[in-house]
Amino acid sequence: MTNDTSLDKKELFGHPIGLFILFFTEMWERFSFYGMKALLVFYLTKYHLFTDSNSNLLVGSYAALVYAIPVVGGFIADRYLGFRKAIVFGGILLVLGHIGMAYEGNAATKSIQGVIEQDTFALQVFYLSLAFIIIGVGFLKANISSLVGELYEKGDNRRDSGFTIFYMGINLGSVLSTIICVWLGEKYGWSYGFGAAGVGMFFGLITFIYGRKYFQGKGESTNPLALEKKVFGIKNEYLIYILATLSTVVIWQMVQSHSVVQNLLIVAGAISFIYIVYYAITQLGKVDRERLFALTILIVFTVIFWALFEQAYTSLNFFADRAMDRTLFEFSFWNLNPFSDKFLVFTEYVMQPDAGQFLSLNGIFIVILAPVFAWLWVKMGKYNPNTAVKFSLALMLVGLGFGSLVLGINLSGLGQVAAIWLVITYLLHTMGELCLSPVGLSAVTKLSPAKIVGFMMGVWFLATASSEFIAGILANIAAIDTANGEAPDLNLAKQSYLKLFEYLFYTGIGFGFLLLILSPLIKKLMNGVDKELNN
């Protein structure tokens, strides 16, 4: 630390202490989010006896809303609340949501006639809890990243490394949650897994509130007078909190109606596309217009990438549970044990994770490979691929990931599929993510005209929301009839997943090659911006 004792000047490892407060806040928030999401399809199919189709669509609708609402939360924080108050409010809603998730109610039962009796009250508590989580993420997710940026002055060369440290918090939370929450949920009961996620979010909220003094006064409202104004005798600030909380009632109903979510995404997407074309033709010169069209093309292809990538929480989760031999390591050894009746004890060790714990591989591979990819792009110098080529590589890699599973299923014979094929899938998918995700947001900020950067960032999140919904629809290609969430026939399950994975393999490879063919045109439309993104 520096010798200056003022909180504004204190640093840790060369960065503002506030960065590490945000690191742990985001780590715990992601712990809660990914821990809950990893359990979701199993909880629905094994406890409440949902069909695969309904589970996939519910997860798709939930994830779509999670990515759509931050656009609204970010706007409210920018215009009124400021980042800090928005994050605290979002954290409170998240804690409430996770507390509700810990309520299981009664397990569903199936009669001899095949009629399923579900605990409707418990399910409504569950849907309402999802609504609180969706609104909570909406106020927290985008704003905490913005607050990280505010800790650094313009031109501060520590900014990029600061975001790298922050990004590590996201992945650390993801890895820990998919190991711990899944283990608790599968071994001891769903309420323990969801409860652990809630405890994680509570720790994150407390960390953030405690660390306020280290934010150097950043993240406060830029319009405090507007917050103090009263409408109907209520301060605007309180009115925002009240209306946002009441909006959970709307989300509560939406998350149960997949067609409503679908129609909203279609309408929002169509309006966004029409506005982009209108704005480009009527308001922009040739260079800015071409850059905006280039960005729009790239965003369309990201929808395809994330729709394939997000199979992790639906079809890949089901596959790992129903059709895969989850044994990673199995070996025997002689154990020297002087306290045993037998001096040498033959011990067998088997490492067999729960299905949802394989989701931790993505975060582990990111931590390992992110520095490698960052080094590689710099090392390639003038041979560093342009943005469109990187996006095409991402699509091909996510397609090849499913190709690994196709190969594994075909080689498995009559038995379960070896776990190594899913490990390879997550490795390839993570490599694809690293080709697309780090460059994507930067492309939005640099290719968008200055007056509509915020709008185009919203379009980026809307595209991600659409891909989450599409992911649920795609997962239904492999939907099978189950008994208490378990596949009654191994061969039927394998053939169902084989059909889906073959389709996703060809989709990823096909669109990857299409984008590769279009890459010279897109590079030309970018009018030199691509050089900035690669430097």
Tab-separated table of N, CA and C in Angstrom, residues 78-163:
chain	number	residue	atom	x	y	z
A	78	ASP	N	-28.063	5.057	-14.792
A	78	ASP	CA	-27.438	6.196	-15.484
A	78	ASP	C	-28.228	7.483	-15.252
A	79	ARG	N	-29.541	7.372	-15.331
A	79	ARG	CA	-30.395	8.559	-15.323
A	79	ARG	C	-30.726	9.040	-13.911
A	80	TYR	N	-30.847	8.094	-12.968
A	80	TYR	CA	-31.344	8.479	-11.649
A	80	TYR	C	-30.492	7.969	-10.479
A	81	LEU	N	-30.465	6.659	-10.270
A	81	LEU	CA	-29.954	6.113	-9.007
A	81	LEU	C	-28.442	6.219	-8.825
A	82	GLY	N	-27.699	6.087	-9.914
A	82	GLY	CA	-26.261	5.904	-9.781
A	82	GLY	C	-25.966	4.419	-9.603
A	83	PHE	N	-24.730	4.035	-9.869
A	83	PHE	CA	-24.384	2.613	-9.855
A	83	PHE	C	-24.479	1.997	-8.462
A	84	ARG	N	-24.016	2.721	-7.436
A	84	ARG	CA	-23.939	2.128	-6.094
A	84	ARG	C	-25.326	1.775	-5.569
A	85	LYS	N	-26.260	2.709	-5.623
A	85	LYS	CA	-27.604	2.440	-5.102
A	85	LYS	C	-28.311	1.354	-5.917
A	86	ALA	N	-28.081	1.354	-7.219
A	86	ALA	CA	-28.699	0.335	-8.071
A	86	ALA	C	-28.177	-1.052	-7.699
A	87	ILE	N	-26.878	-1.153	-7.415
A	87	ILE	CA	-26.283	-2.442	-7.058
A	87	ILE	C	-26.813	-2.932	-5.714
A	88	VAL	N	-26.906	-2.040	-4.735
A	88	VAL	CA	-27.436	-2.437	-3.419
A	88	VAL	C	-28.883	-2.915	-3.552
A	89	PHE	N	-29.685	-2.169	-4.298
A	89	PHE	CA	-31.084	-2.558	-4.484
A	89	PHE	C	-31.184	-3.908	-5.199
A	90	GLY	N	-30.385	-4.076	-6.244
A	90	GLY	CA	-30.379	-5.343	-6.962
A	90	GLY	C	-29.948	-6.495	-6.071
A	91	GLY	N	-28.948	-6.254	-5.232
A	91	GLY	CA	-28.476	-7.289	-4.319
A	91	GLY	C	-29.545	-7.714	-3.323
A	92	ILE	N	-30.313	-6.758	-2.827
A	92	ILE	CA	-31.399	-7.073	-1.885
A	92	ILE	C	-32.451	-7.954	-2.561
A	93	LEU	N	-32.830	-7.596	-3.787
A	93	LEU	CA	-33.804	-8.403	-4.524
A	93	LEU	C	-33.273	-9.814	-4.783
A	94	LEU	N	-31.989	-9.914	-5.073
A	94	LEU	CA	-31.390	-11.225	-5.316
A	94	LEU	C	-31.419	-12.097	-4.064
A	95	VAL	N	-31.105	-11.506	-2.934
A	95	VAL	CA	-31.151	-12.266	-1.673
A	95	VAL	C	-32.572	-12.772	-1.428
A	96	LEU	N	-33.561	-11.899	-1.630
A	96	LEU	CA	-34.962	-12.315	-1.444
A	96	LEU	C	-35.328	-13.445	-2.401
A	97	GLY	N	-34.871	-13.326	-3.644
A	97	GLY	CA	-35.159	-14.366	-4.629
A	97	GLY	C	-34.567	-15.705	-4.251
A	98	HIS	N	-33.330	-15.695	-3.782
A	98	HIS	CA	-32.669	-16.956	-3.421
A	98	HIS	C	-33.247	-17.559	-2.142
A	99	ILE	N	-33.714	-16.708	-1.235
A	99	ILE	CA	-34.408	-17.233	-0.049
A	99	ILE	C	-35.663	-18.001	-0.488
A	100	GLY	N	-36.393	-17.425	-1.434
A	100	GLY	CA	-37.587	-18.098	-1.947
A	100	GLY	C	-37.253	-19.404	-2.653
A	101	MET	N	-36.116	-19.446	-3.354
A	101	MET	CA	-35.712	-20.666	-4.055
A	101	MET	C	-35.440	-21.817	-3.096
A	102	ALA	N	-35.080	-21.497	-1.870
A	102	ALA	CA	-34.769	-22.534	-0.886
A	102	ALA	C	-36.025	-23.238	-0.375
A	103	TYR	N	-37.205	-22.703	-0.715
A	103	TYR	CA	-38.459	-23.350	-0.305
A	103	TYR	C	-38.829	-24.397	-1.349
A	104	GLU	N	-38.814	-25.670	-0.961
A	104	GLU	CA	-39.082	-26.756	-1.898
A	104	GLU	C	-40.562	-27.091	-2.034
A	105	GLY	N	-41.289	-27.039	-0.911
A	105	GLY	CA	-42.656	-27.547	-0.931
A	105	GLY	C	-42.645	-29.060	-1.021
A	106	ASN	N	-43.723	-29.635	-1.519
A	106	ASN	CA	-43.837	-31.092	-1.630
A	106	ASN	C	-43.418	-31.562	-3.011
A	107	ALA	N	-42.747	-32.708	-3.047
A	107	ALA	CA	-42.343	-33.284	-4.326
A	107	ALA	C	-43.571	-33.726	-5.106
A	108	ALA	N	-43.493	-33.598	-6.424
A	108	ALA	CA	-44.594	-34.026	-7.279
A	108	ALA	C	-44.715	-35.552	-7.265
A	109	THR	N	-45.903	-36.049	-7.478
A	109	THR	CA	-46.123	-37.495	-7.534
A	109	THR	C	-46.847	-37.841	-8.834
A	110	LYS	N	-46.639	-39.078	-9.261
A	110	LYS	CA	-47.266	-39.546	-10.493
A	110	LYS	C	-48.102	-40.776	-10.177
A	111	SER	N	-49.375	-40.715	-10.513
A	111	SER	CA	-50.279	-41.817	-10.220
A	111	SER	C	-50.095	-42.946	-11.224
A	112	ILE	N	-50.734	-44.068	-10.949
A	112	ILE	CA	-50.665	-45.220	-11.852
A	112	ILE	C	-51.217	-44.858	-13.223
A	113	GLN	N	-52.216	-43.984	-13.237
A	113	GLN	CA	-52.817	-43.550	-14.507
A	113	GLN	C	-51.945	-42.532	-15.244
A	114	GLY	N	-50.829	-42.134	-14.630
A	114	GLY	CA	-49.916	-41.195	-15.278
A	114	GLY	C	-50.209	-39.742	-15.000
A	115	VAL	N	-51.150	-39.476	-14.093
A	115	VAL	CA	-51.487	-38.093	-13.745
A	115	VAL	C	-50.458	-37.567	-12.738
A	116	ILE	N	-49.901	-36.382	-13.025
A	116	ILE	CA	-48.882	-35.788	-12.156
A	116	ILE	C	-49.526	-34.761	-11.230
A	117	GLU	N	-49.324	-34.935	-9.948
A	117	GLU	CA	-49.821	-34.004	-8.939
A	117	GLU	C	-48.650	-33.150	-8.450
A	118	GLN	N	-48.711	-31.840	-8.714
A	118	GLN	CA	-47.633	-30.932	-8.323
A	118	GLN	C	-48.089	-29.998	-7.217
A	119	ASP	N	-47.137	-29.536	-6.421
A	119	ASP	CA	-47.409	-28.555	-5.373
A	119	ASP	C	-47.476	-27.175	-6.034
A	120	THR	N	-48.678	-26.735	-6.363
A	120	THR	CA	-48.836	-25.489	-7.120
A	120	THR	C	-48.374	-24.268	-6.319
A	121	PHE	N	-48.574	-24.297	-5.006
A	121	PHE	CA	-48.115	-23.165	-4.191
A	121	PHE	C	-46.594	-23.054	-4.229
A	122	ALA	N	-45.918	-24.198	-4.072
A	122	ALA	CA	-44.447	-24.196	-4.112
A	122	ALA	C	-43.943	-23.710	-5.469
A	123	LEU	N	-44.642	-24.109	-6.541
A	123	LEU	CA	-44.234	-23.672	-7.873
A	123	LEU	C	-44.426	-22.173	-8.059
A	124	GLN	N	-45.486	-21.615	-7.508
A	124	GLN	CA	-45.691	-20.174	-7.622
A	124	GLN	C	-44.646	-19.400	-6.822
A	125	VAL	N	-44.257	-19.953	-5.661
A	125	VAL	CA	-43.150	-19.352	-4.893
A	125	VAL	C	-41.877	-19.401	-5.728
A	126	PHE	N	-41.666	-20.512	-6.406
A	126	PHE	CA	-40.496	-20.688	-7.268
A	126	PHE	C	-40.483	-19.652	-8.393
A	127	TYR	N	-41.615	-19.487	-9.089
A	127	TYR	CA	-41.697	-18.514	-10.182
A	127	TYR	C	-41.479	-17.080	-9.672
A	128	LEU	N	-42.066	-16.775	-8.535
A	128	LEU	CA	-41.895	-15.441	-7.962
A	128	LEU	C	-40.433	-15.212	-7.572
A	129	SER	N	-39.795	-16.246	-7.059
A	129	SER	CA	-38.375	-16.140	-6.697
A	129	SER	C	-37.525	-15.863	-7.934
A	130	LEU	N	-37.843	-16.542	-9.042
A	130	LEU	CA	-37.134	-16.274	-10.299
A	130	LEU	C	-37.327	-14.821	-10.721
A	131	ALA	N	-38.536	-14.295	-10.521
A	131	ALA	CA	-38.814	-12.904	-10.890
A	131	ALA	C	-37.950	-11.942	-10.079
A	132	PHE	N	-37.817	-12.185	-8.772
A	132	PHE	CA	-36.956	-11.339	-7.939
A	132	PHE	C	-35.499	-11.422	-8.410
A	133	ILE	N	-35.054	-12.614	-8.775
A	133	ILE	CA	-33.674	-12.788	-9.242
A	133	ILE	C	-33.472	-12.047	-10.563
A	134	ILE	N	-34.445	-12.136	-11.458
A	134	ILE	CA	-34.335	-11.466	-12.762
A	134	ILE	C	-34.216	-9.952	-12.586
A	135	ILE	N	-35.103	-9.362	-11.780
A	135	ILE	CA	-35.040	-7.912	-11.551
A	135	ILE	C	-33.759	-7.550	-10.798
A	136	GLY	N	-33.365	-8.386	-9.842
A	136	GLY	CA	-32.126	-8.130	-9.090
A	136	GLY	C	-30.902	-8.104	-9.978
A	137	VAL	N	-30.803	-9.088	-10.864
A	137	VAL	CA	-29.687	-9.112	-11.821
A	137	VAL	C	-29.746	-7.888	-12.725
A	138	GLY	N	-30.960	-7.490	-13.090
A	138	GLY	CA	-31.121	-6.324	-13.950
A	138	GLY	C	-30.530	-5.058	-13.356
A	139	PHE	N	-30.647	-4.897	-12.054
A	139	PHE	CA	-30.096	-3.713	-11.398
A	139	PHE	C	-28.613	-3.877	-11.040
A	140	LEU	N	-28.141	-5.094	-10.900
A	140	LEU	CA	-26.764	-5.297	-10.437
A	140	LEU	C	-25.772	-5.532	-11.561
A	141	LYS	N	-26.105	-6.406	-12.509
A	141	LYS	CA	-25.112	-6.954	-13.425
A	141	LYS	C	-24.373	-5.891	-14.246
A	142	ALA	N	-25.109	-5.092	-15.012
A	142	ALA	CA	-24.446	-4.114	-15.879
A	142	ALA	C	-23.780	-3.012	-15.068
A	143	ASN	N	-24.380	-2.648	-13.937
A	143	ASN	CA	-23.906	-1.488	-13.183
A	143	ASN	C	-22.628	-1.764	-12.403
A	144	ILE	N	-22.420	-2.989	-11.971
A	144	ILE	CA	-21.205	-3.274	-11.222
A	144	ILE	C	-19.984	-3.217	-12.152
A	145	SER	N	-20.161	-3.624	-13.414
A	145	SER	CA	-19.071	-3.504	-14.384
A	145	SER	C	-18.777	-2.028	-14.672
A	146	SER	N	-19.830	-1.230	-14.741
A	146	SER	CA	-19.644	0.208	-14.984
A	146	SER	C	-18.902	0.860	-13.821
A	147	LEU	N	-19.191	0.417	-12.595
A	147	LEU	CA	-18.524	0.982	-11.420
A	147	LEU	C	-17.038	0.640	-11.412
A	148	VAL	N	-16.691	-0.541	-11.909
A	148	VAL	CA	-15.267	-0.892	-12.039
A	148	VAL	C	-14.566	0.134	-12.921
A	149	GLY	N	-15.198	0.469	-14.050
A	149	GLY	CA	-14.602	1.449	-14.959
A	149	GLY	C	-14.445	2.813	-14.328
A	150	GLU	N	-15.378	3.212	-13.446
A	150	GLU	CA	-15.315	4.534	-12.821
A	150	GLU	C	-14.170	4.657	-11.815
A	151	LEU	N	-13.641	3.539	-11.334
A	151	LEU	CA	-12.547	3.592	-10.362
A	151	LEU	C	-11.247	4.084	-10.988
A	152	TYR	N	-11.191	4.084	-12.319
A	152	TYR	CA	-9.975	4.489	-13.026
A	152	TYR	C	-10.249	5.749	-13.847
A	153	GLU	N	-9.324	6.675	-13.790
A	153	GLU	CA	-9.456	7.885	-14.597
A	153	GLU	C	-9.199	7.560	-16.066
A	154	LYS	N	-9.679	8.422	-16.942
A	154	LYS	CA	-9.414	8.223	-18.365
A	154	LYS	C	-7.911	8.229	-18.628
A	155	GLY	N	-7.474	7.270	-19.423
A	155	GLY	CA	-6.057	7.172	-19.743
A	155	GLY	C	-5.246	6.361	-18.746
A	156	ASP	N	-5.876	5.902	-17.661
A	156	ASP	CA	-5.180	5.081	-16.661
A	156	ASP	C	-4.880	3.717	-17.283
A	157	ASN	N	-3.591	3.392	-17.432
A	157	ASN	CA	-3.223	2.149	-18.102
A	157	ASN	C	-3.474	0.906	-17.254
A	158	ARG	N	-3.972	1.100	-16.024
A	158	ARG	CA	-4.305	-0.050	-15.178
A	158	ARG	C	-5.717	-0.563	-15.431
A	159	ARG	N	-6.487	0.149	-16.233
A	159	ARG	CA	-7.895	-0.181	-16.430
A	159	ARG	C	-8.085	-1.606	-16.967
A	160	ASP	N	-7.333	-1.958	-18.037
A	160	ASP	CA	-7.503	-3.281	-18.642
A	160	ASP	C	-7.167	-4.397	-17.662
A	161	SER	N	-6.072	-4.236	-16.923
A	161	SER	CA	-5.705	-5.269	-15.956
A	161	SER	C	-6.708	-5.314	-14.811
A	162	GLY	N	-7.300	-4.154	-14.481
A	162	GLY	CA	-8.336	-4.115	-13.456
A	162	GLY	C	-9.557	-4.926	-13.866
A	163	PHE	N	-9.975	-4.779	-15.124
A	163	PHE	CA	-11.115	-5.562	-15.615
A	163	PHE	C	-10.762	-7.049	-15.699
